[in-house]
Coordinates of C-alpha atoms in Angstrom, one line a residue:
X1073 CA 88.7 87.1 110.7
X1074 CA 87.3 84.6 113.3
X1075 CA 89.4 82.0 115.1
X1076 CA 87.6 79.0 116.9
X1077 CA 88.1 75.9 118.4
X1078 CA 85.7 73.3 117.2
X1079 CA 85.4 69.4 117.3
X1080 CA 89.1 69.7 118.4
X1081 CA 90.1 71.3 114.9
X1082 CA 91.3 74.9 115.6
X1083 CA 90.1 77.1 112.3
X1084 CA 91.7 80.5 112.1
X1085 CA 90.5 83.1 108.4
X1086 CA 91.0 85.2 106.5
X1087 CA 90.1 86.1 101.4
X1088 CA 87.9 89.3 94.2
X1089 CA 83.9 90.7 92.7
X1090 CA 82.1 92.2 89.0
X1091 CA 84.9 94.5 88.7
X1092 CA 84.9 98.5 87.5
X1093 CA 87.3 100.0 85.7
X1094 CA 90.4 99.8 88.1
X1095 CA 91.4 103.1 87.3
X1096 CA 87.4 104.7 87.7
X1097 CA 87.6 105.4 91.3
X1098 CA 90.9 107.5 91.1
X1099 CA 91.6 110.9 91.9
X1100 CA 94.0 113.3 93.4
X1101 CA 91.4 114.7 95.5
X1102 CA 91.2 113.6 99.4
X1103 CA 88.5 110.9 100.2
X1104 CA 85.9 112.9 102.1
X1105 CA 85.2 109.8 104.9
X1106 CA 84.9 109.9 108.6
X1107 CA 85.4 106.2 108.7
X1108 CA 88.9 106.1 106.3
X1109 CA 90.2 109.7 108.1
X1110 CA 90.3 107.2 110.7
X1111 CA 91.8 104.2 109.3
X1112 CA 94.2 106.6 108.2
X1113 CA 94.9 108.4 112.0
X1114 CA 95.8 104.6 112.7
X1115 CA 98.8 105.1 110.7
X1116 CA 100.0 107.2 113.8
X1117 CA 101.5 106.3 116.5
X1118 CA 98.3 106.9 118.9
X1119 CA 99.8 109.2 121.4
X1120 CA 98.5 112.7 121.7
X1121 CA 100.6 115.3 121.5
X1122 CA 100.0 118.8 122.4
X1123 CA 102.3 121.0 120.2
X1124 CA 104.3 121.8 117.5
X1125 CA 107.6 121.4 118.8
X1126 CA 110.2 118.8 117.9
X1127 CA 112.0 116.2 119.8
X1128 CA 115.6 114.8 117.3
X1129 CA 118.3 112.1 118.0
X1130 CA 121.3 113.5 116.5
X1131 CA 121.5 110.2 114.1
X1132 CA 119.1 107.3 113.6
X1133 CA 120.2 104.8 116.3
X1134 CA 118.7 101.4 115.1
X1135 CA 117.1 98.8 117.2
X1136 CA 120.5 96.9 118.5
X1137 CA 121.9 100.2 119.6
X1138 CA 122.9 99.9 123.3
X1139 CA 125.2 103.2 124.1
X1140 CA 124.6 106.5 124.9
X1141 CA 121.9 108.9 123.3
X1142 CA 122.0 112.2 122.7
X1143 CA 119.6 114.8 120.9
X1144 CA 118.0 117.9 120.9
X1145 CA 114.4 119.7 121.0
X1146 CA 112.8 122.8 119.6
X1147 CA 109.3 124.4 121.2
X1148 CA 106.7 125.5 118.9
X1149 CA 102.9 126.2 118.6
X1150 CA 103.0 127.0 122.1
X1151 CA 100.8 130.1 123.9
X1152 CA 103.1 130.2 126.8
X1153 CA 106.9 128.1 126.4
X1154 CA 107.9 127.0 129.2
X1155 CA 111.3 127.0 130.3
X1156 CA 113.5 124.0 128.3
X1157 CA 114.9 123.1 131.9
X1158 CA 111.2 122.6 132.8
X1159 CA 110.7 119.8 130.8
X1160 CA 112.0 116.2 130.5
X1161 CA 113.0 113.6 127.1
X1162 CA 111.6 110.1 127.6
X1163 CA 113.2 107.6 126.1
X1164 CA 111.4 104.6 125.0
X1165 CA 111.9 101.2 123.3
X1166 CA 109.4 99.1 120.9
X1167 CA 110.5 95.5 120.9
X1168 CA 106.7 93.2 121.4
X1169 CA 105.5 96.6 123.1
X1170 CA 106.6 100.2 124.1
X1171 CA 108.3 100.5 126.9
X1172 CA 109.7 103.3 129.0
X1173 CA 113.3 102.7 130.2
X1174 CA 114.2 106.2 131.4
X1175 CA 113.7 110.3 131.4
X1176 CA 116.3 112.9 131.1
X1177 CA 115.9 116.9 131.7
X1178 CA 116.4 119.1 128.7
X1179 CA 119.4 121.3 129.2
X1180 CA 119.0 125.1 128.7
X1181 CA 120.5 124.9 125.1
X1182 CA 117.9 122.2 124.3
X1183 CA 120.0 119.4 124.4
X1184 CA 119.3 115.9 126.0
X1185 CA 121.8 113.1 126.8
X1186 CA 121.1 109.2 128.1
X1187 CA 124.0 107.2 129.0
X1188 CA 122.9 103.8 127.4
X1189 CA 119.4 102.8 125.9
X1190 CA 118.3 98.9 125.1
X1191 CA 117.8 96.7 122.3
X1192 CA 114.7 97.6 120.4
X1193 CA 113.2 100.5 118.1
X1194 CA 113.7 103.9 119.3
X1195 CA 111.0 106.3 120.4
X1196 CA 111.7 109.7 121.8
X1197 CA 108.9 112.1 123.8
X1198 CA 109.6 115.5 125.4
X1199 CA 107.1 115.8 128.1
X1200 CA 106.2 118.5 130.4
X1201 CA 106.2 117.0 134.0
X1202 CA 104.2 119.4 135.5
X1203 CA 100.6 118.9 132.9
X1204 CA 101.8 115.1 131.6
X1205 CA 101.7 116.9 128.4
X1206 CA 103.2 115.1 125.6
X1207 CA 104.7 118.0 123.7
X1208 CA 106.8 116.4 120.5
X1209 CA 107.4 112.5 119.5
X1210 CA 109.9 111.3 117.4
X1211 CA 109.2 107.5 116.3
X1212 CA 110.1 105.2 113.7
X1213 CA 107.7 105.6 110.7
X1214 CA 107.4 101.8 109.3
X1215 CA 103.9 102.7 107.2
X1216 CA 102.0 100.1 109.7
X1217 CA 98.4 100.5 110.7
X1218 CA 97.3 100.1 114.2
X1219 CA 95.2 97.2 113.9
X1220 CA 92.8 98.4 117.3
X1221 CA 92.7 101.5 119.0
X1222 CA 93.1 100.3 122.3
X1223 CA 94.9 102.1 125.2
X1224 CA 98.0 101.4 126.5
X1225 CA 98.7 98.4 128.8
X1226 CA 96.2 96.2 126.3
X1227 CA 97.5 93.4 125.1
X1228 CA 96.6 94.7 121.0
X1229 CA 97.7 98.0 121.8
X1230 CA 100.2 99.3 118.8
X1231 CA 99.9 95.9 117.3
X1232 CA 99.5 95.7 113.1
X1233 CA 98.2 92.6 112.0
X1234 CA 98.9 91.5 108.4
X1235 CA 95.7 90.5 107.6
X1236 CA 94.6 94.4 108.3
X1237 CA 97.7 96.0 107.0
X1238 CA 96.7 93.7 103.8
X1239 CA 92.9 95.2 103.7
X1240 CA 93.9 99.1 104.2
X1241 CA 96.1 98.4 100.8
X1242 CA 93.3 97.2 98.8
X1243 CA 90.6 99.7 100.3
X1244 CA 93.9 101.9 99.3
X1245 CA 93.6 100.8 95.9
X1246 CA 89.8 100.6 95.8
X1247 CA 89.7 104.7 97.1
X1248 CA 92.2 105.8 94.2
X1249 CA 94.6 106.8 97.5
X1250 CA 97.7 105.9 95.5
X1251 CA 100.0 107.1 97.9
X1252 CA 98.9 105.7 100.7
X1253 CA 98.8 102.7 98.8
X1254 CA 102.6 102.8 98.6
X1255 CA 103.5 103.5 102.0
X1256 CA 100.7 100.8 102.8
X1257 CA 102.6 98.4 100.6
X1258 CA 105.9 99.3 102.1
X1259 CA 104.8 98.5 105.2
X1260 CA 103.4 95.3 104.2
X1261 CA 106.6 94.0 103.4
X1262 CA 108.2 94.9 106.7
X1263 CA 106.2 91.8 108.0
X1264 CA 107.6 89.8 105.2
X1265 CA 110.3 87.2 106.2
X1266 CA 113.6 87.3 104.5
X1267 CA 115.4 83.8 104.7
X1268 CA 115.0 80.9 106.7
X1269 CA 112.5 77.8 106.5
X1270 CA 109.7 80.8 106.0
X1271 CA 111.3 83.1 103.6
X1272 CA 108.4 85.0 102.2
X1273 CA 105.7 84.2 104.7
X1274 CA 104.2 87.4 106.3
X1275 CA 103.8 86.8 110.1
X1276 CA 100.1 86.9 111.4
X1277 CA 101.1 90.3 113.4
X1278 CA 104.1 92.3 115.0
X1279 CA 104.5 96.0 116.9
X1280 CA 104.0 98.7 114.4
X1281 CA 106.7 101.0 115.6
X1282 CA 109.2 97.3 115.4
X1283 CA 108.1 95.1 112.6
X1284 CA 111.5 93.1 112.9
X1285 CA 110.3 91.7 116.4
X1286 CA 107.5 89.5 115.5
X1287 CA 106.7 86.1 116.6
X1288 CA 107.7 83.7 114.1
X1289 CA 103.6 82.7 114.2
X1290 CA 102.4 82.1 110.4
X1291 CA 98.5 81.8 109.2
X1292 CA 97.7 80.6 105.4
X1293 CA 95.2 82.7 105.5
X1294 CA 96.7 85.8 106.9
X1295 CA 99.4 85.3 104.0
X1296 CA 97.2 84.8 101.3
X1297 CA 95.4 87.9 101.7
X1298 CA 98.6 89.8 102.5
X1299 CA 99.8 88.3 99.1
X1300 CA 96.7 88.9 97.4
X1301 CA 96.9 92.4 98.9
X1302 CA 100.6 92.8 97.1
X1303 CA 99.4 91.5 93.4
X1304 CA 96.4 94.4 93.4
X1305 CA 99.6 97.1 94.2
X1306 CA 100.9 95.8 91.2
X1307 CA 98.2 95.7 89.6
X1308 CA 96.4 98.9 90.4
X1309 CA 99.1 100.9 92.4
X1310 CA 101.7 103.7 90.7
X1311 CA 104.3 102.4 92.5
X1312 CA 107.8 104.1 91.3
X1313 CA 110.7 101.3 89.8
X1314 CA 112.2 100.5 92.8
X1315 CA 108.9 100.5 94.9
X1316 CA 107.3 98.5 92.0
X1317 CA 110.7 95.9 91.8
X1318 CA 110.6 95.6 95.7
X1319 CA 106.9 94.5 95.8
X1320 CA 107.4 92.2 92.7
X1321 CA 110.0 90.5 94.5
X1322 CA 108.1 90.1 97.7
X1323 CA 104.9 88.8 95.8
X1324 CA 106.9 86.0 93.9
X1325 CA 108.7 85.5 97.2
X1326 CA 105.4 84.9 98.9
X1327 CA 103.2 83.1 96.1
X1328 CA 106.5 80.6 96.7
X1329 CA 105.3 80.7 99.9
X1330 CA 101.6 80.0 99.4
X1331 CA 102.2 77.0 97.1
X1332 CA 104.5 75.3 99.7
X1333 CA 101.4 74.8 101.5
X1334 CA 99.4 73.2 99.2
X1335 CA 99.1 69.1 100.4
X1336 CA 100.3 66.9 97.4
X1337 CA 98.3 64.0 98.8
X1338 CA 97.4 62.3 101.4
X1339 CA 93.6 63.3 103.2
X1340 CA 94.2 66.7 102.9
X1341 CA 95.8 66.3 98.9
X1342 CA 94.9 69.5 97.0
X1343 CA 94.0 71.9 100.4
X1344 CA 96.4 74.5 101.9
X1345 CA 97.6 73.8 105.1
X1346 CA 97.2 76.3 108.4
X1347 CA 100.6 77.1 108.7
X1348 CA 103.4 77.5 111.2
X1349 CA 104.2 77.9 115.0
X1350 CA 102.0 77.3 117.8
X1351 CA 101.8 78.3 121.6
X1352 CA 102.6 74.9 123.6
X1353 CA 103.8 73.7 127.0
X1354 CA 106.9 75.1 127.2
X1355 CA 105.9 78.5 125.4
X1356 CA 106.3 78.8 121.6
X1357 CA 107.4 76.3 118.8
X1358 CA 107.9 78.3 115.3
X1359 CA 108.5 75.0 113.8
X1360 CA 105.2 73.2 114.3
X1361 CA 103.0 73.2 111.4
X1362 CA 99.5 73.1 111.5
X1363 CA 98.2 69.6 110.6
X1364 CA 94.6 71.3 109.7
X1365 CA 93.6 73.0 106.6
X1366 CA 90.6 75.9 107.2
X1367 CA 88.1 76.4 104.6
X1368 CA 88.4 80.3 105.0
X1369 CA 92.4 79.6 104.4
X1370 CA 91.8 77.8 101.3
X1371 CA 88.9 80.2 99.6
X1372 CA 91.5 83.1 100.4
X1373 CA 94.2 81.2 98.5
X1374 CA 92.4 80.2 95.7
X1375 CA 91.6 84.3 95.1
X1376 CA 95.3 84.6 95.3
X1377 CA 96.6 82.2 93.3
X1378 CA 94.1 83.3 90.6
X1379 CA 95.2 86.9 90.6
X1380 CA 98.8 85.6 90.4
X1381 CA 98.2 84.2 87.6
X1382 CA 96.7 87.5 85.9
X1383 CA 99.5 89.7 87.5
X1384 CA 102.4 87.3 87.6
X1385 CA 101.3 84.9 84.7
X1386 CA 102.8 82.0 87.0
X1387 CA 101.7 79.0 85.6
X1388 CA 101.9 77.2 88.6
X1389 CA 99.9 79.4 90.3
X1390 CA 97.0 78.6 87.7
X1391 CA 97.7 74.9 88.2
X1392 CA 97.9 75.5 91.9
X1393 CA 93.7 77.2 91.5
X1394 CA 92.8 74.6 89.5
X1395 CA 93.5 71.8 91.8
X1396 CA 92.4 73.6 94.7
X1397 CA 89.4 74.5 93.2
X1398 CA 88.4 71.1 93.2
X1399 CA 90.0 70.0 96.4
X1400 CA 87.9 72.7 98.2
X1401 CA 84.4 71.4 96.6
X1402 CA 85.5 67.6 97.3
X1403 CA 86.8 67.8 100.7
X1404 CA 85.3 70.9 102.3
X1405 CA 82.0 71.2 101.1
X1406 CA 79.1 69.4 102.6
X1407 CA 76.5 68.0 99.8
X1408 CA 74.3 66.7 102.3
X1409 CA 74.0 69.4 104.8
X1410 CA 74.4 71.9 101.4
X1411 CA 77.2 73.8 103.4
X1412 CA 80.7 74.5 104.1
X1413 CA 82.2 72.5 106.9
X1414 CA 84.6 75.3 109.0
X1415 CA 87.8 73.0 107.8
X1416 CA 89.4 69.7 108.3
X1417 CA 91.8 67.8 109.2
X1418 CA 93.7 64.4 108.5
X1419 CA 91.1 62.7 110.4
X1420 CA 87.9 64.2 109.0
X1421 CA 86.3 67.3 108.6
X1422 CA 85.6 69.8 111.3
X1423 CA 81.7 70.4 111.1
X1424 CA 81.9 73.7 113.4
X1425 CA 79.7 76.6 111.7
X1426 CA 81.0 80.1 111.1
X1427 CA 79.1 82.9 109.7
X1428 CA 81.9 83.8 107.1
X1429 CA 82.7 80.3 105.9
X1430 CA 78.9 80.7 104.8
X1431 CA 79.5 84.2 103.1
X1432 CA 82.8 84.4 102.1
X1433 CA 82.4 80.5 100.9
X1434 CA 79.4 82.3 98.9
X1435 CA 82.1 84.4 97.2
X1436 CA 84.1 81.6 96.2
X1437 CA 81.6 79.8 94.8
X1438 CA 80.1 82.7 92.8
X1439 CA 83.1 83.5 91.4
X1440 CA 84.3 79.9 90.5
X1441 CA 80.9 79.6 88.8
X1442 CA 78.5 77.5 90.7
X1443 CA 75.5 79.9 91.7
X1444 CA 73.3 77.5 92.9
X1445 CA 75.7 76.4 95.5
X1446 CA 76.6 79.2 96.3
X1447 CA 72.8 80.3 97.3
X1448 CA 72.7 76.9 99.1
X1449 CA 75.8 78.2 101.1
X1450 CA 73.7 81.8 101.9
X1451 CA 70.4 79.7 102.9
X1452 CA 70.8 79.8 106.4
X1453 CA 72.3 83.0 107.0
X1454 CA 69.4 84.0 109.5
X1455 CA 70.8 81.6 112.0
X1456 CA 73.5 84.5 112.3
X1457 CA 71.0 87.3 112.7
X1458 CA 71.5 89.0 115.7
X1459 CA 70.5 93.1 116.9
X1460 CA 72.4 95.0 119.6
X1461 CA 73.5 98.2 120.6
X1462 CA 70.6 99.2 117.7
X1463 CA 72.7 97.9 115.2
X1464 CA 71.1 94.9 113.2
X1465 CA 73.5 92.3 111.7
X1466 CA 75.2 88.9 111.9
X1467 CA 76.8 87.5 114.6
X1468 CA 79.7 84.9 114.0
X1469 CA 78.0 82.1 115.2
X1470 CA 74.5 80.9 114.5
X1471 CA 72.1 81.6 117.6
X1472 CA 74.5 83.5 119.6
X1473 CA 73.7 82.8 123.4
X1474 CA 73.8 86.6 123.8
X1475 CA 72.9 89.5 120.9
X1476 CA 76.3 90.6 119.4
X1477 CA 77.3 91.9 115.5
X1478 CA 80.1 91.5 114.4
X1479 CA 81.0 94.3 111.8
X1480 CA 83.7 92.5 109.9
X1481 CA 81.5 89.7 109.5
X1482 CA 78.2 91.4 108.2
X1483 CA 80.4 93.7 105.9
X1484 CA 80.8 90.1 104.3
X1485 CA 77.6 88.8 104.4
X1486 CA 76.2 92.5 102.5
X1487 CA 79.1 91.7 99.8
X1488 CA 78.1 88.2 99.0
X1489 CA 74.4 89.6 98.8
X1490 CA 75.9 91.8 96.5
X1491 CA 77.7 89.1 94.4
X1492 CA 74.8 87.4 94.1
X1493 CA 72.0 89.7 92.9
X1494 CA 70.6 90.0 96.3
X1495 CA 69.8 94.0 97.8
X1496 CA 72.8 94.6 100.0
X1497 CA 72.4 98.0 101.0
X1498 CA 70.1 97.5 103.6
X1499 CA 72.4 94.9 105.1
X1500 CA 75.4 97.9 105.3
X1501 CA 73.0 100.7 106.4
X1502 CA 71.8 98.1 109.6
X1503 CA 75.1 98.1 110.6
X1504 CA 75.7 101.9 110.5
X1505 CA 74.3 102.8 114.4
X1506 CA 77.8 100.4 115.5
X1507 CA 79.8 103.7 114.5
X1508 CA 80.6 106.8 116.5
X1509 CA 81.0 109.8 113.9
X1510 CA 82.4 107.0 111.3
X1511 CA 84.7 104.8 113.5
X1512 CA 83.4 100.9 113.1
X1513 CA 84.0 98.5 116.6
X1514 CA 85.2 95.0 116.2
X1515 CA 81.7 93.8 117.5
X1516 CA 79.3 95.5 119.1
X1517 CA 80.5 93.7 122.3
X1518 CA 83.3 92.3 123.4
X1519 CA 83.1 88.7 124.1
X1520 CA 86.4 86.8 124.9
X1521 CA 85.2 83.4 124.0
X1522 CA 84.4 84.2 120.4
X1523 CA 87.8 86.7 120.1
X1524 CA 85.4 89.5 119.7
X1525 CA 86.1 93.2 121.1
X1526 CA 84.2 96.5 120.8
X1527 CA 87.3 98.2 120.4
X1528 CA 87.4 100.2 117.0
X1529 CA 89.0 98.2 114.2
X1530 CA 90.6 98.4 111.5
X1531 CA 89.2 95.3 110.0
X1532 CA 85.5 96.2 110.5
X1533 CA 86.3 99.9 109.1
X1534 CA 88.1 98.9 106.1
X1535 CA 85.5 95.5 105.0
X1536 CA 82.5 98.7 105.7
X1537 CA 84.6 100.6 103.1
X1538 CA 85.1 98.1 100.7
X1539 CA 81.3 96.8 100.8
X1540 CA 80.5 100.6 100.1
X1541 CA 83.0 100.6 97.1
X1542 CA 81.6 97.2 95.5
X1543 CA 77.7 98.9 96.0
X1544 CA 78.7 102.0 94.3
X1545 CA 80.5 99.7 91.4
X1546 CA 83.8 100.7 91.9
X1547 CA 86.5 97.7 92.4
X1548 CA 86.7 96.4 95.7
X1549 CA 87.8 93.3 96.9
X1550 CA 88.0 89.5 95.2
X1551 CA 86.3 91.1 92.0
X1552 CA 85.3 88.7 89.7
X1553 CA 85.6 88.7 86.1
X1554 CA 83.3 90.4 83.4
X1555 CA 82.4 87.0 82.2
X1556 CA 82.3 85.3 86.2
X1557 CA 79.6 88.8 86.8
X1558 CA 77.7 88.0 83.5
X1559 CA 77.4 84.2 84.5

């Protein structure tokens, strides 16, 4: 996902191809993958921790809890204990980010006690003061992927975005790695809203270990693929009844959601609005909605309200494709230039470039059926070309002013190859020198300007996954139909 700001329009992504047999790519047994071990490590907390031992509350105190703590702690898978009145508890809370409010000795029977603690999730370390050992952590388990793995004290650190929470489920799904699908799901819909003037909006990101504390800040596109994500768990997941009736709720909750956003008329008539809640003088306004509508926002929605209609069969949803189908073609596409404008707003469009309005507008157009537009929109992908760090790729600009890939990015440019007939396996195996033993970076350099960091990501690991799925013809993401692959 790349957000810019271009002609004054700000232009923030996010976004199914021929599709396998869902079912084909199941099994019980363990994917054997360096790259989703370590999506999956993500679904940790991050901290390192040197034993076996145990650190307990002695109940579950929830976030508002404000009064006294108490607990216990148990040593194990240690060569040489040391003493329990050796070592201290530290007590933490997760409200935007951790943070450590106090430390307590363990008694000699094990026990630890805190006067008070402060609004927020609860996390719980016991910690050996003389090594800053990290010997047990107890922390809420909200099934949330660490979006980045950045150390502490940066600013993405312990953050889960929807938009990558949303792609771990469908590489989930994709894998055959049912289970993880469901606690994926699960913690999907901890960044659903419930009630209020967004009720069923997923927020564009929130602290893993304290979904309940995120910024009222809402992206179309973000929501689309979070909602799209939700349809393929019902689609393809095993979720139990209450699992399944939870995530049928949320997806009819949020398709209500996506729809809202669709403009009735005016210059945008037909598009899907930005969405909500912008950083202002004066700090944050949850009620401001975006007057711009993003052509990555509106492919990603029209892949979501088709698969609504499959899963759901919402009418309206159907209706809702149709209309954008059109709206997207008449008001975001370029006949002249034979390209996708980045987006537009009420008073025009916003002619920026992006690499994956070019690809993932490729996708769109494949899939709704015009091929020869969609090669028009892939003509002038080598202006993206770039090679660094001895990876070869695309960068997300055209003629970047310094060599940088973007992973995310290329993953998309090899699956629109893909989609349309071109060799895309040389695209994916270019970008394998940006891994260390499997783990994908953002970029291959960070670059603040163009929201690019090298730190590994989930977004670039999962879109590498997926891209390796749809080459080895198992389902993967945006699939299109039998007849849309035989067209």
């Amino acid at each position: 996902m790349l957000t810019m700001v271009v002609a004054g329009t700000l232009v923030a992504a996010m976004v199914r191809p021929a599709a396998a047999d869902p079912g084909a790519s199941r099994s019980s047994t363990p994917v054997a993958s360096e790259t989703w071990d370590w999506v999956l490590g993500q679904l940790e907390t991050g901290t390192p921790v040197t034993s076996t031992s145990t650190v307990e509350p002695d109940q579950a105190y929830p976030p508002e809890w404000t009064g006294p703590v108490s607990g216990s702690v148990t040593l194990a898978g240690l060569p040489t204990p040391p003493d329990l009145q050796e070592l201290q508890v530290e007590a933490l809370v997760v409200t935007d980010r951790a943070y450590s409010i106090a430390f307590t000795p363990v008694e000699a029977d094990g026990t630890f006690t805190f006067p008070w603690s402060h609004p927020g999730s609860k996390v719980y370390r016991l910690v050996d003061p003389a090594t800053g050992e990290v010997l047990a952590e107890q922390a809420p388990d909200h099934g949330l992927v660490r979006s980045y793995d950045v150390p502490d004290g940066h600013h993405l650190h312990g953050r889960s975005f929807s938009y990558d929470q949303a792609l771990t489920l469908v590489t989930a799904l994709s894998l055959g790695e049912l289970a993880v699908a469901d606690r994926l799901a699960d913690g999907l819909l901890s960044l659903q809203t419930d009630g209020g003037p967004q009720d069923g909006g997923f927020v564009t990101s929130a602290a893993a270990l304290h979904p309940a504390g995120a910024v009222a800040e809402y992206r179309t596109g973000n929501h689309a693929l979070a909602t799209y994500a939700l349809l393929r768990y019902l689609r393809d997941g095993s979720p139990d009844p209450a699992a399944r009736a939870q995530a049928l709720e949320g997806a009819e909750r949020a398709l209500e959601w996506l729809l809202a956003r669709q403009a009735v008329d005016g210059p945008l008539a037909g598009l899907v609005r930005g969405g909500y809640g912008w950083y202002a003088t004066g700090g944050f306004d949850p009620s401001y909605e975006l007057p711009w509508a993003s052509t990555e926002h509106n492919v990603d929605a029209w892949h979501t309200f088709r698969l609504a209609d499959e899963v759901l069969g919402h009418v309206g949803a159907a209706d809702a494709a149709a209309v954008l189908h059109d709206a997207i073609l008449e008001r975001l596409w370029s006949s002249e230039e034979g390209r996708f404008w980045q987006g537009r707003s009420p008073d025009g469009p916003d002619p920026g470039h992006a690499l994956d309005v070019s690809s993932w507008g490729a996708l769109f157009l494949r899939a709704a059926g015009h091929q020869a537009q969609a090669a028009q929109a892939m003509a002038n992908i080598g202006w993206y070309a770039s090679t660094h760090a001895g990876a070869s790729g695309f960068a997300p600009v055209p003629f970047p002013a310094e060599p940088i890939v973007w992973v995310e990015g290329t993953a998309g440019v090899a699956l629109a190859q893909l989609r349309l007939g071109q060799d895309a396996a040389p695209t994916l195996a270019a970008l394998a020198p940006a891994a260390t033993d499997g783990i994908y970076p953002g970029a291959t350099r960070g670059d603040e300007w163009l929201s690019m960091t090298s730190a590994p990501a989930v977004g670039g690991a999962t879109w590498v996954l997926l891209v390796q799925q749809a080459l080895a013809g198992h389902p993967s993401i945006w699939d299109e139909t039998q007849e849309e692959a035989g067209a």
